[in-house]
PDB file of C-alpha atoms and ligand atoms in Angstrom:
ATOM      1  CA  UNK G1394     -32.975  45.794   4.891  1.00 50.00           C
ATOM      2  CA  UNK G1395     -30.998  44.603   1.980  1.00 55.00           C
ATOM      3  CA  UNK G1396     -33.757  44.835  -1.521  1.00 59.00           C
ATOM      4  CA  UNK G1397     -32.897  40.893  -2.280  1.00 62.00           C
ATOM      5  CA  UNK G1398     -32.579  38.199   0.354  1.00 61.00           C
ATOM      6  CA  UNK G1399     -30.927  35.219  -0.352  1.00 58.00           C
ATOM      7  CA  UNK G1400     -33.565  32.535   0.654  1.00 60.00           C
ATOM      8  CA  UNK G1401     -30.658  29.635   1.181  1.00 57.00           C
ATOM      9  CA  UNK G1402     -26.966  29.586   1.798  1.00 58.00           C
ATOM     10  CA  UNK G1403     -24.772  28.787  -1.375  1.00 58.00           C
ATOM     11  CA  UNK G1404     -25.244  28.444  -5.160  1.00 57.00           C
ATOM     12  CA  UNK G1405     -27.392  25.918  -6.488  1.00 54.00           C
ATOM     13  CA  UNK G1406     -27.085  24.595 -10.140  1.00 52.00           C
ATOM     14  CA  UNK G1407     -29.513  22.520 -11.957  1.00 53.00           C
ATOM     15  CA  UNK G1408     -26.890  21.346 -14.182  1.00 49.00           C
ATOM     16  CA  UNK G1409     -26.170  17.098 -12.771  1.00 50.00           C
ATOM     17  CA  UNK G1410     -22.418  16.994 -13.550  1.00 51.00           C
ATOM     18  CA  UNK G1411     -21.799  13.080 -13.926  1.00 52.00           C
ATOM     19  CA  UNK G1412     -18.421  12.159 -13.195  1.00 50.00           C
ATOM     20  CA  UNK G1413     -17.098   9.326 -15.768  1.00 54.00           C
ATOM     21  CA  UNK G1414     -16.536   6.429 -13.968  1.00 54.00           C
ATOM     22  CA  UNK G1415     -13.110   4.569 -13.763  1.00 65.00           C
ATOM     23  CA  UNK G1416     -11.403   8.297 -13.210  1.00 86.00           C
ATOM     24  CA  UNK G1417     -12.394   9.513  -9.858  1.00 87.00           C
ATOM     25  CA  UNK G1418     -12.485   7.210  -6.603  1.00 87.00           C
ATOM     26  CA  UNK G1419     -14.039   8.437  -3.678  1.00 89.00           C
ATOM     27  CA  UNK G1420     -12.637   7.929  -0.551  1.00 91.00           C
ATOM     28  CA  UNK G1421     -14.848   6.019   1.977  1.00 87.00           C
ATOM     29  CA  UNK G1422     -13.434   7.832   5.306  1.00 89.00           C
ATOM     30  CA  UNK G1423     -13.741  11.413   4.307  1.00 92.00           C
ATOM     31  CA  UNK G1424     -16.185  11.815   1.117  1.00 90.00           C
ATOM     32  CA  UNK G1425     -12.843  13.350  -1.014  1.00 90.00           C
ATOM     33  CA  UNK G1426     -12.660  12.225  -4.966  1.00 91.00           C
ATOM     34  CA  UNK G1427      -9.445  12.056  -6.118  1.00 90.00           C
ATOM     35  CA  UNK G1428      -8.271  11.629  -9.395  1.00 90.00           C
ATOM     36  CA  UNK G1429      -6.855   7.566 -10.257  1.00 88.00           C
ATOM     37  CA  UNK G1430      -3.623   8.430 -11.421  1.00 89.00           C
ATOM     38  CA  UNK G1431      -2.994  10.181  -8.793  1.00 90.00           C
ATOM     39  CA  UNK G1432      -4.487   8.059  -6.309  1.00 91.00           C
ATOM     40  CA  UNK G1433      -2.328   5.392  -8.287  1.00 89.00           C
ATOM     41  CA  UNK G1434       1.259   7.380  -7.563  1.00 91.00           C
ATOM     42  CA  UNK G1435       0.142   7.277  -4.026  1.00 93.00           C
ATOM     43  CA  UNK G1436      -0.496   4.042  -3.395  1.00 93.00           C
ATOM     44  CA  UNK G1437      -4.091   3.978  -2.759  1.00 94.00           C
ATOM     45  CA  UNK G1438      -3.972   6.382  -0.331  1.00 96.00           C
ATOM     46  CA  UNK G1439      -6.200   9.463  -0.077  1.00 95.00           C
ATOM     47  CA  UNK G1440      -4.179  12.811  -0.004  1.00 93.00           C
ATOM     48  CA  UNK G1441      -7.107  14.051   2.518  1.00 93.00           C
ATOM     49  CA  UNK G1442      -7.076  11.790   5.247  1.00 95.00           C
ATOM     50  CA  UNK G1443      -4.260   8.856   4.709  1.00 94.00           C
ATOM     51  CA  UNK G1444      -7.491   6.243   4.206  1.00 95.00           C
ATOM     52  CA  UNK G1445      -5.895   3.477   2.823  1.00 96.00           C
ATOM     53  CA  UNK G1446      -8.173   2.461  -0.016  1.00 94.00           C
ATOM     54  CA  UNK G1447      -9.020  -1.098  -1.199  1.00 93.00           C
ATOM     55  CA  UNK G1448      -6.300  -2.694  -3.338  1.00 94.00           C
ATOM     56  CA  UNK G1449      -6.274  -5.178  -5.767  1.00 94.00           C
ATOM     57  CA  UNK G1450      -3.491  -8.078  -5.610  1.00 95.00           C
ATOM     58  CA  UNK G1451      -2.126  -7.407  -8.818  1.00 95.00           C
ATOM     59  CA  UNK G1452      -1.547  -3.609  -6.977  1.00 95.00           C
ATOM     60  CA  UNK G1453       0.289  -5.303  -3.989  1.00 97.00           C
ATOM     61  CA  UNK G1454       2.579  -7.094  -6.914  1.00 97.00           C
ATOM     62  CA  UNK G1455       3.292  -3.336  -8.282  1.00 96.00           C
ATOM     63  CA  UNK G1456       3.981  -1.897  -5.138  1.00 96.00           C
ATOM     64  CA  UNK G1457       5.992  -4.834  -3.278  1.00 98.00           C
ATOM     65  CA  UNK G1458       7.724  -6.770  -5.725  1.00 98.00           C
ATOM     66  CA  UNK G1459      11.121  -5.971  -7.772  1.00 97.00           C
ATOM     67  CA  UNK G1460      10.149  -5.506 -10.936  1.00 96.00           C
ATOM     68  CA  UNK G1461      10.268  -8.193 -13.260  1.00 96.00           C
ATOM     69  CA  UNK G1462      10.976 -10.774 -10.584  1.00 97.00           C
ATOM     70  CA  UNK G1463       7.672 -12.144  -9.873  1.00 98.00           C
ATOM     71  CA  UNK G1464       6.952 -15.833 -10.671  1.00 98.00           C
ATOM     72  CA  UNK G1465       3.999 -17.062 -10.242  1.00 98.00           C
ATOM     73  CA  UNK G1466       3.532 -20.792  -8.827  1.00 98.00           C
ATOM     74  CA  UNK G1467       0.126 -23.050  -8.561  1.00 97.00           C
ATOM     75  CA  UNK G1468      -1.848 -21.110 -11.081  1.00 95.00           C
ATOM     76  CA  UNK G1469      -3.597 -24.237 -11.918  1.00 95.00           C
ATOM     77  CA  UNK G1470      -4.863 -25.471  -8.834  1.00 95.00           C
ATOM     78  CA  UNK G1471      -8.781 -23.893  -8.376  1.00 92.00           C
ATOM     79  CA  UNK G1472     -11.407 -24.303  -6.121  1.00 90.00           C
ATOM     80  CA  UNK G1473     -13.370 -27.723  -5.481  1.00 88.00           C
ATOM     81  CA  UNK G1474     -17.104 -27.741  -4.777  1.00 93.00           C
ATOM     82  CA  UNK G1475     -16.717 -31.216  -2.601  1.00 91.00           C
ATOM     83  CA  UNK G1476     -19.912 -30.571  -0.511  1.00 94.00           C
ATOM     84  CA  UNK G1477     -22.045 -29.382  -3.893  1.00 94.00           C
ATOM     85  CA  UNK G1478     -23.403 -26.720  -1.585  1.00 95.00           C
ATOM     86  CA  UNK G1479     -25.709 -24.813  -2.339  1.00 94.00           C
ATOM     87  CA  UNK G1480     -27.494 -21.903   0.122  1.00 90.00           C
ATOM     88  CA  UNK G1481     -29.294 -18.654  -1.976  1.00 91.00           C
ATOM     89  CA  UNK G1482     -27.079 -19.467  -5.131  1.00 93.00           C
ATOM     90  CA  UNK G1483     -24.924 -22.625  -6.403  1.00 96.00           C
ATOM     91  CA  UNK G1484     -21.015 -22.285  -4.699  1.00 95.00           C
ATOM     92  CA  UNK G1485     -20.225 -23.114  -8.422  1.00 95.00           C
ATOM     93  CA  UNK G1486     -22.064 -19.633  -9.269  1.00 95.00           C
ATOM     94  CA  UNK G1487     -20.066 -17.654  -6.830  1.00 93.00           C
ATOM     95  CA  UNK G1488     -16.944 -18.985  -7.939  1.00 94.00           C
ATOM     96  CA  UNK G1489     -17.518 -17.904 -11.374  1.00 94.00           C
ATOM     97  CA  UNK G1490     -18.461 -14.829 -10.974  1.00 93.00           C
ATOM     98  CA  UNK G1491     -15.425 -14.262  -8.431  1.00 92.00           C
ATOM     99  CA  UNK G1492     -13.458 -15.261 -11.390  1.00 92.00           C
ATOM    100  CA  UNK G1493     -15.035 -12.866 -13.702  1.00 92.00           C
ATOM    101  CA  UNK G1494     -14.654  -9.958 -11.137  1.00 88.00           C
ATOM    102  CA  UNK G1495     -11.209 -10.884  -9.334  1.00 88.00           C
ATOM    103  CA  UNK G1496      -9.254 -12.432 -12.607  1.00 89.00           C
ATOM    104  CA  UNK G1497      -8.346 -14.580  -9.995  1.00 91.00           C
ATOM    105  CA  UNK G1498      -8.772 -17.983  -9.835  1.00 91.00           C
ATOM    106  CA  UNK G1499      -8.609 -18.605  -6.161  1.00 93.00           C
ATOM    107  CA  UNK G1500      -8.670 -15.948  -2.918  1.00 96.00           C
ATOM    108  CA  UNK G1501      -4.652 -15.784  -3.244  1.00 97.00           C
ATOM    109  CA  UNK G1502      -1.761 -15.330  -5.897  1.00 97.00           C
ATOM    110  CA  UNK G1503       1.265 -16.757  -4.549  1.00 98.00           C
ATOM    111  CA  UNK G1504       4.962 -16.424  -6.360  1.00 98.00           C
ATOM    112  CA  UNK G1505       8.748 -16.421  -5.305  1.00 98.00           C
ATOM    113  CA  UNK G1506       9.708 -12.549  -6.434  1.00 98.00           C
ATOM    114  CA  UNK G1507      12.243 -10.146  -4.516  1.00 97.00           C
ATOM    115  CA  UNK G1508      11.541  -7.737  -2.809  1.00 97.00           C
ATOM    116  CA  UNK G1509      14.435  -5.059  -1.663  1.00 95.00           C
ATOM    117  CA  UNK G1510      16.629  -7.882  -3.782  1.00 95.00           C
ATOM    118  CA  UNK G1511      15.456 -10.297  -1.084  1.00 96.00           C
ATOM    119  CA  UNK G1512      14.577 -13.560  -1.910  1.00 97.00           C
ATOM    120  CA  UNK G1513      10.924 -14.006  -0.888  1.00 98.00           C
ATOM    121  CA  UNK G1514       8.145 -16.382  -0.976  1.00 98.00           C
ATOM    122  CA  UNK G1515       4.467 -14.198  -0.910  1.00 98.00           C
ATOM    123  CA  UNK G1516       1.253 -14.834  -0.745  1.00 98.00           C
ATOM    124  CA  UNK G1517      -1.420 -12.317  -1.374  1.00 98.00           C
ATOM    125  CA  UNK G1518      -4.841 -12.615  -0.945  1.00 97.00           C
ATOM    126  CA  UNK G1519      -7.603 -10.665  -2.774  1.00 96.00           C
ATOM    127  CA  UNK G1520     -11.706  -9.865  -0.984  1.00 95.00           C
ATOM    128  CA  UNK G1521     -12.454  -9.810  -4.704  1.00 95.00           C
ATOM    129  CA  UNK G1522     -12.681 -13.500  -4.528  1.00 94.00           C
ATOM    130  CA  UNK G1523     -15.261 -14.683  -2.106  1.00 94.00           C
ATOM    131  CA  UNK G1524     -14.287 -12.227   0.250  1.00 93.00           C
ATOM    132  CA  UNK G1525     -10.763 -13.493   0.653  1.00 94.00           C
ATOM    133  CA  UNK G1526     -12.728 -16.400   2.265  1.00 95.00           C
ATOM    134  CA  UNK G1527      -9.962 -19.406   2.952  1.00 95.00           C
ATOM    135  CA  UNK G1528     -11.507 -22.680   0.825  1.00 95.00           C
ATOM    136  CA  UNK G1529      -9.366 -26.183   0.375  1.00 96.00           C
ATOM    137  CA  UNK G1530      -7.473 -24.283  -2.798  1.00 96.00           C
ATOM    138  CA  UNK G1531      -6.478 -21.347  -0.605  1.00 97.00           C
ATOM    139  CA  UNK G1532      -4.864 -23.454   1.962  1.00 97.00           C
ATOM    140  CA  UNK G1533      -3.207 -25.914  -0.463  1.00 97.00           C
ATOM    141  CA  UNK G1534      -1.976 -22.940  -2.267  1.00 98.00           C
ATOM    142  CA  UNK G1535      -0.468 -21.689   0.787  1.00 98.00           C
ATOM    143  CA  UNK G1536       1.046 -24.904   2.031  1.00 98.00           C
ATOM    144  CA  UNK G1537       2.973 -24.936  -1.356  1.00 98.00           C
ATOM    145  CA  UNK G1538       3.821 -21.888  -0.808  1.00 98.00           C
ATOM    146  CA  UNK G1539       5.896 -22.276   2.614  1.00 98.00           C
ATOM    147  CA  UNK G1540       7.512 -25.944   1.436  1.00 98.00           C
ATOM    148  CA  UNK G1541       8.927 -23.885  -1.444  1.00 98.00           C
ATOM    149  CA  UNK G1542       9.872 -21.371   0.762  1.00 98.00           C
ATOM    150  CA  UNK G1543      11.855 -23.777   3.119  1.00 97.00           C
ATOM    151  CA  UNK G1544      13.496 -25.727   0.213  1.00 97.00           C
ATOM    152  CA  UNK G1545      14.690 -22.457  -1.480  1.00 96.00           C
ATOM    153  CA  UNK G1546      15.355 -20.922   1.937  1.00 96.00           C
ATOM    154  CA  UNK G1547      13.287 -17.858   1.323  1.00 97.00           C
ATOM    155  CA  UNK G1548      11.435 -15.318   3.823  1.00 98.00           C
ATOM    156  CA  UNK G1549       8.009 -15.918   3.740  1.00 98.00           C
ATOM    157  CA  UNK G1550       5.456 -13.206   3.254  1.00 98.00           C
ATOM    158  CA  UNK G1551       1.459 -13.695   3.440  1.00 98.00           C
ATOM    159  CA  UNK G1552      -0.494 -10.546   2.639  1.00 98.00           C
ATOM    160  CA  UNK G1553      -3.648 -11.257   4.846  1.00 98.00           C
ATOM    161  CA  UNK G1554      -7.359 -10.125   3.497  1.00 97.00           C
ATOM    162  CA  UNK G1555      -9.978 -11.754   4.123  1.00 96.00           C
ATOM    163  CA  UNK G1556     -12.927 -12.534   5.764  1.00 95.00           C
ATOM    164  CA  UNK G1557     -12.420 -16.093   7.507  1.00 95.00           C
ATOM    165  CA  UNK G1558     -12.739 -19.536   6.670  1.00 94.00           C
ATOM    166  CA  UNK G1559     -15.115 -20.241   3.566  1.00 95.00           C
ATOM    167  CA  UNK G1560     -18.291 -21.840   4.796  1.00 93.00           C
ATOM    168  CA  UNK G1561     -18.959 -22.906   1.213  1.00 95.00           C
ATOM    169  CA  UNK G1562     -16.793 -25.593   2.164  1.00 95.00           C
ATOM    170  CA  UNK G1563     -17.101 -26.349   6.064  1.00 94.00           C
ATOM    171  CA  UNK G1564     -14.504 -28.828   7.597  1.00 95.00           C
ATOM    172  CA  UNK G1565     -12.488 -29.019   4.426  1.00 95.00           C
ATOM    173  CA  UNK G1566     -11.962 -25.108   5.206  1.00 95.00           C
ATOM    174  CA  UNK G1567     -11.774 -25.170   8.691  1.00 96.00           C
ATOM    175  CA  UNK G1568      -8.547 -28.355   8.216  1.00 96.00           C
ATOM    176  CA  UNK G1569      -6.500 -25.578   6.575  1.00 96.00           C
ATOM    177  CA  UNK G1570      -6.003 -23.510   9.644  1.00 96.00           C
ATOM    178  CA  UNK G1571      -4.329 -26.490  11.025  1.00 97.00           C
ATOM    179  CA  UNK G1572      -2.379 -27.437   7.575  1.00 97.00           C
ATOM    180  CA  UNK G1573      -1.007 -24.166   7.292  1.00 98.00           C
ATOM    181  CA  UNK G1574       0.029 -23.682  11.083  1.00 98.00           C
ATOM    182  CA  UNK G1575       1.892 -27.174  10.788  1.00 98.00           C
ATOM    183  CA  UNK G1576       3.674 -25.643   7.528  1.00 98.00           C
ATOM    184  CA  UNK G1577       4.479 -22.859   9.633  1.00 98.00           C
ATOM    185  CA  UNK G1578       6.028 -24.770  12.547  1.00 98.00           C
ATOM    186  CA  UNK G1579       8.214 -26.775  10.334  1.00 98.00           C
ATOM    187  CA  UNK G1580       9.562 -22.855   8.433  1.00 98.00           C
ATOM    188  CA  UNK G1581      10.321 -22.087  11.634  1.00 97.00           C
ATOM    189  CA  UNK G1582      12.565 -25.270  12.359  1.00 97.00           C
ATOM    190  CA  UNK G1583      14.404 -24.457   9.153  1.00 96.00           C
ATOM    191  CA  UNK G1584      14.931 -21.110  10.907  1.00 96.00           C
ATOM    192  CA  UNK G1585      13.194 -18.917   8.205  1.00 97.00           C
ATOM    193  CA  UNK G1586      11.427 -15.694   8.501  1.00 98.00           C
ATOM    194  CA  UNK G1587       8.004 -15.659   8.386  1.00 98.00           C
ATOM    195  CA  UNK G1588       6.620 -11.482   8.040  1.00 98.00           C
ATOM    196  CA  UNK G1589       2.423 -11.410   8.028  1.00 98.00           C
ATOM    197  CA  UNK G1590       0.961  -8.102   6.617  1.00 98.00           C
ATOM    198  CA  UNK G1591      -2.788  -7.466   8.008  1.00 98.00           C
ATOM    199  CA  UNK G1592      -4.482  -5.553   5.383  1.00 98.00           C
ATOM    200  CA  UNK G1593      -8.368  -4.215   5.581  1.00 97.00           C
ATOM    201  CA  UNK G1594      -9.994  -6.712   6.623  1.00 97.00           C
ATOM    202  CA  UNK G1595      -8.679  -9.465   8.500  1.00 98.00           C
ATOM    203  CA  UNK G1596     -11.346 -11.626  10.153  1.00 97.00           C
ATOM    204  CA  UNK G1597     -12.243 -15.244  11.307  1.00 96.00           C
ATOM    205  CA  UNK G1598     -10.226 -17.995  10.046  1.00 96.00           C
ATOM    206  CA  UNK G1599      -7.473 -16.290   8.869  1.00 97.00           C
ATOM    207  CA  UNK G1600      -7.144 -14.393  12.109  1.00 97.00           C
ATOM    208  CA  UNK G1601      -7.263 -17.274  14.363  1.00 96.00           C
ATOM    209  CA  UNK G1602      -4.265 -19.368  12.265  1.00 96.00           C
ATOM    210  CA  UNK G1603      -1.636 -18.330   9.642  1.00 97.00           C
ATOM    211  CA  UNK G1604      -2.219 -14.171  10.373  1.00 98.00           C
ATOM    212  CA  UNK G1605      -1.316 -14.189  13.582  1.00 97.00           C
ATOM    213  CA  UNK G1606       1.196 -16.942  13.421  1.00 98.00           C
ATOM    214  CA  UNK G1607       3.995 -14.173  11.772  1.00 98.00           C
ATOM    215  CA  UNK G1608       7.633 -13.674  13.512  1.00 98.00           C
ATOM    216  CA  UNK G1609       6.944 -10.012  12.626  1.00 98.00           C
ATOM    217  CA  UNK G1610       3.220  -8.901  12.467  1.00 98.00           C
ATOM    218  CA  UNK G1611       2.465  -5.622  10.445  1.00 98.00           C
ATOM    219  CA  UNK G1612      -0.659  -4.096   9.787  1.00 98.00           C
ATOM    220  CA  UNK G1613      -1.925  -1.466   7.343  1.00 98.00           C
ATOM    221  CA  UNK G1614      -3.244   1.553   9.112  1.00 98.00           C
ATOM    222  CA  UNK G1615      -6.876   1.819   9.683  1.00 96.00           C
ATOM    223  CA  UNK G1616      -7.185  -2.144   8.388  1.00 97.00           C
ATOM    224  CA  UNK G1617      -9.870  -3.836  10.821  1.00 97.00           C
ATOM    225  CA  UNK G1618      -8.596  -7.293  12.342  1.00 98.00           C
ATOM    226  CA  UNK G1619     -10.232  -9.139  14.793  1.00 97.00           C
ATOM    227  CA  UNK G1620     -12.201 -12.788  14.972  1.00 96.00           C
ATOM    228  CA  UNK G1621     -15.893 -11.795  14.680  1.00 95.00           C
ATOM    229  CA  UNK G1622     -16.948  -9.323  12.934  1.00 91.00           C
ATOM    230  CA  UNK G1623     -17.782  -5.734  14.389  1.00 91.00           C
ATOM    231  CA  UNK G1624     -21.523  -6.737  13.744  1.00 91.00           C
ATOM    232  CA  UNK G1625     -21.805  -9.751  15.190  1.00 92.00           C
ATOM    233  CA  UNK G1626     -20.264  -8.590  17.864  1.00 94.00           C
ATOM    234  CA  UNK G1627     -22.366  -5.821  18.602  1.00 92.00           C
ATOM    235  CA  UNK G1628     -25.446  -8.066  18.206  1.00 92.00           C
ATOM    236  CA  UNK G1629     -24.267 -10.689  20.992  1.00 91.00           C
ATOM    237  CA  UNK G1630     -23.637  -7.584  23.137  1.00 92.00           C
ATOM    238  CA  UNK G1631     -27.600  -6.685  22.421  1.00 91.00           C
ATOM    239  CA  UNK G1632     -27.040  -3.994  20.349  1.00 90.00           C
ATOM    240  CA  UNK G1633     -24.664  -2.373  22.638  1.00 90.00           C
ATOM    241  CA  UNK G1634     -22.054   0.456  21.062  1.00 91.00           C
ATOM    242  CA  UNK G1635     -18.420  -0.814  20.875  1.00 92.00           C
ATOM    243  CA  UNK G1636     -15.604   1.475  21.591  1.00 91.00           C
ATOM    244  CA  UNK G1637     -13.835   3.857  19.257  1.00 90.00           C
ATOM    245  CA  UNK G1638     -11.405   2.136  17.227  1.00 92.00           C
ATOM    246  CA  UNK G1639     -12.516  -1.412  18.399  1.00 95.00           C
ATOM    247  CA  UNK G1640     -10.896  -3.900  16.022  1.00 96.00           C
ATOM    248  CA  UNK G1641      -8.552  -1.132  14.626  1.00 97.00           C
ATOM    249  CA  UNK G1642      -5.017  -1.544  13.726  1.00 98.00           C
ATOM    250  CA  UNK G1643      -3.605   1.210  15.828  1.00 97.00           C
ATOM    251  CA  UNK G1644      -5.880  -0.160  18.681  1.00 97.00           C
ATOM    252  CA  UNK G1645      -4.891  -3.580  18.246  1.00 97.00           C
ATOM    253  CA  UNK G1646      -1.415  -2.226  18.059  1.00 98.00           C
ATOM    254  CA  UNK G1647      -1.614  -1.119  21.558  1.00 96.00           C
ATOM    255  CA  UNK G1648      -3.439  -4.299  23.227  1.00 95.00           C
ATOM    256  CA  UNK G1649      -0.375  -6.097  21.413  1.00 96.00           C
ATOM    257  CA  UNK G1650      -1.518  -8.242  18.800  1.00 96.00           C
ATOM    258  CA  UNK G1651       0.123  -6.585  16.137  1.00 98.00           C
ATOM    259  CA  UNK G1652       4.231  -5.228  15.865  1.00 98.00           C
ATOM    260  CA  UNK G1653       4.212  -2.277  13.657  1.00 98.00           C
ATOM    261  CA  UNK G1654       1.290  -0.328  11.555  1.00 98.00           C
ATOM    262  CA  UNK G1655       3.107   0.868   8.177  1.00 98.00           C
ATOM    263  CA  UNK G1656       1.806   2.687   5.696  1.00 97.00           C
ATOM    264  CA  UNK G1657       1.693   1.258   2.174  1.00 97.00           C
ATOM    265  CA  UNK G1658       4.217   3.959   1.189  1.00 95.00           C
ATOM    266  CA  UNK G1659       7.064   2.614   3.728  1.00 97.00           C
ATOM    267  CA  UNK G1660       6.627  -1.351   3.451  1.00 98.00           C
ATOM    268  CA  UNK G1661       8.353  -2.235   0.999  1.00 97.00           C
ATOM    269  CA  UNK G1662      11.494  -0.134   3.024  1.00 97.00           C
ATOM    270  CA  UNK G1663       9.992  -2.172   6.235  1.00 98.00           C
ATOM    271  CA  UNK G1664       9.990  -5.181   4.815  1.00 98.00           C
ATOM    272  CA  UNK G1665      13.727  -5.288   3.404  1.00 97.00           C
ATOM    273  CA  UNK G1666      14.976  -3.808   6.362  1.00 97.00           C
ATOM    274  CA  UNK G1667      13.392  -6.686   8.413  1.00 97.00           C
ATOM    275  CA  UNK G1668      14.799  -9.512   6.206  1.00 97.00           C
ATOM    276  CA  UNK G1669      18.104  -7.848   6.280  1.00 96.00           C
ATOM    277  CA  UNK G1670      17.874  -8.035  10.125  1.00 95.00           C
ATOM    278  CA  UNK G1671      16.559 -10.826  10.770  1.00 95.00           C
ATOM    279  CA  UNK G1672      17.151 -13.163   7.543  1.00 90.00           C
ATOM    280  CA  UNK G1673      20.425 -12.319   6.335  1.00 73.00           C
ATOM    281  CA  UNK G1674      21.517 -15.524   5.951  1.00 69.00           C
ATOM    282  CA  UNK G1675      18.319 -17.007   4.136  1.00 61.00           C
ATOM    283  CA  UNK G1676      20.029 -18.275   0.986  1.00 58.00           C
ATOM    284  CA  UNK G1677      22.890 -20.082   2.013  1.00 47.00           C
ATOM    285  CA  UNK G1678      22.558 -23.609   3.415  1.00 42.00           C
ATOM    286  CA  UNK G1679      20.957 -24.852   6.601  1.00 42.00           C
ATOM    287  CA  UNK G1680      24.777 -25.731   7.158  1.00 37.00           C
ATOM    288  CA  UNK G1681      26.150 -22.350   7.371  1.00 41.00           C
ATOM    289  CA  UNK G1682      23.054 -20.972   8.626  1.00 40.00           C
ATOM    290  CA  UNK G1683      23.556 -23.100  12.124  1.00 39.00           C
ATOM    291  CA  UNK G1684      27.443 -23.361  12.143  1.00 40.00           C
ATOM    292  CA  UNK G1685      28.807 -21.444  15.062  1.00 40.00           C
ATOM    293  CA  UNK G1686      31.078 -18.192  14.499  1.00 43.00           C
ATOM    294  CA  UNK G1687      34.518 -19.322  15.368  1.00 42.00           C
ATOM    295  CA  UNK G1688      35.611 -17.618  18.061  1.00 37.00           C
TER     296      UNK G1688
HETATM  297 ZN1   ZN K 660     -10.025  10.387   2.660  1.00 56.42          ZN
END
């Protein structure tokens, strides 16, 4: 017998090393802490395990968009309060403090830019702000959006995030799933492109109208999309466990719903290939777009 025994496995320190915060981000999936510049040069991304982290919109408008070529449109149009609802807390309180966290002003910042040197029209919403719920402003801001889009002849690009229609505001909410699906219908007369990009999470609202309404669907890996949330789900079912990877891109990949999963790292690449295949013509006029090749 050994004269000392260890009494537990590994060294333990007294000393509480905090770790500053703003420098390190943790990773959700698999517990690593990586530094943020690093994190930054990867896209959000953790080295470890590929989780695709939470990103802001102003990070999709470094990561998409050709630099320099972003111009913003609608800035000025913010959320109503028509109902003066009220649950917990005033709507008016969320809003400002959405504000104050998202430096947004509404749930999406929409632009013409180019991405790839395509001419696009995006869209990209932000959880920051109400959860990425989808109020009256979201859906005007959207509908703008897609008319500019078909009078510039541009692809169209909505990055998706959110959790569903905003309840703040009922029926005025629940009128832009149909708003924004007419919109749609009337870019795809013109013969445009329309590319949706599911991102962590896509629920409800959002989901059931302009998310799932894309020519080309792509999805984020790991992003959850899906109508009802995993919870409520799981309650109606009486507590019952849902499948592995229920709600999942990959899985929803699989069942269909979505066209590709691509990592952050290979969509701007994606994307540009995609308009180049299936937009080439975008700019020129609806003339020369439908003329038939002589033959
Ligand atoms: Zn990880």
């Amino acid at each position: 017998m050994s004269w000392f025994e260890r009494m537990k496995s590994g060294i333990l320190t007294r000393i509480r090393r905090d770790i500053p915060e703003g420098i390190w981000t943790k990773c959700g999936q698999c517990g690593e802490t990586t530094y943020h510049n690093a994190l930054a040069r990867n896209h959000w991304v953790c080295p470890r395990c590929d989780s695709h982290l939470p990103m802001s919109h102003q990070k999709y408008l470094e990561l998409l968009v050709d630099t320099g070529s972003f111009e913003e449109m609608d800035a000025h149009i913010v959320t109503a309060d028509p109902l003066k609802f009220r649950d917990r807390r005033r709507y008016t309180d969320r809003i400002k403090e959405s504000r104050r966290a998202s430096q947004m002003k509404e749930a999406i910042h929409t632009g013409v830019c180019r991405i790839g040197g395509h001419p696009v029209a995006l869209g990209i919403m932000d959880t920051r702000f109400i959860l990425g719920s989808m109020g009256g402003a979201t859906g005007e801001k959207i509908t703008r959006l897609i008319i500019r889009a078909i009078a510039d002849r541009r692809t169209l690009i909505l990055v998706c995030q959110s959790g569903g229609a905003r309840m703040q505001e009922s029926a005025f909410s629940l009128m832009q799933m149909a708003k924004i699906s007419a919109h749609l219908h009337q870019l795809a007369n013109a013969g445009l492109l329309y590319i949706s990009v599911l991102t962590d999470p896509t629920y409800g609202g959002v989901t059931a109208s302009f998310a799932m309404l894309g020519d080309v669907i792509l999805a984020e890996p790991g992003a959850r999309i899906g109508f009802a949330g995993q919870s409520v789900i799981k309650q109606f079912l009486g507590g019952e466990e849902l499948p592995d990877g229920f709600q999942i891109a990959e899985n929803v990949l699989r069942h269909g719903f979505v066209d590709r999963v691509v990592a952050r790292g290979e969509m701007v690449s994606t994307l540009s290939r995609l308009i180049a295949l299936l937009a080439p013509d975008a700019e020129s006029s609806p003339g020369e777009v439908l003329a038939a090749p002589a033959s």
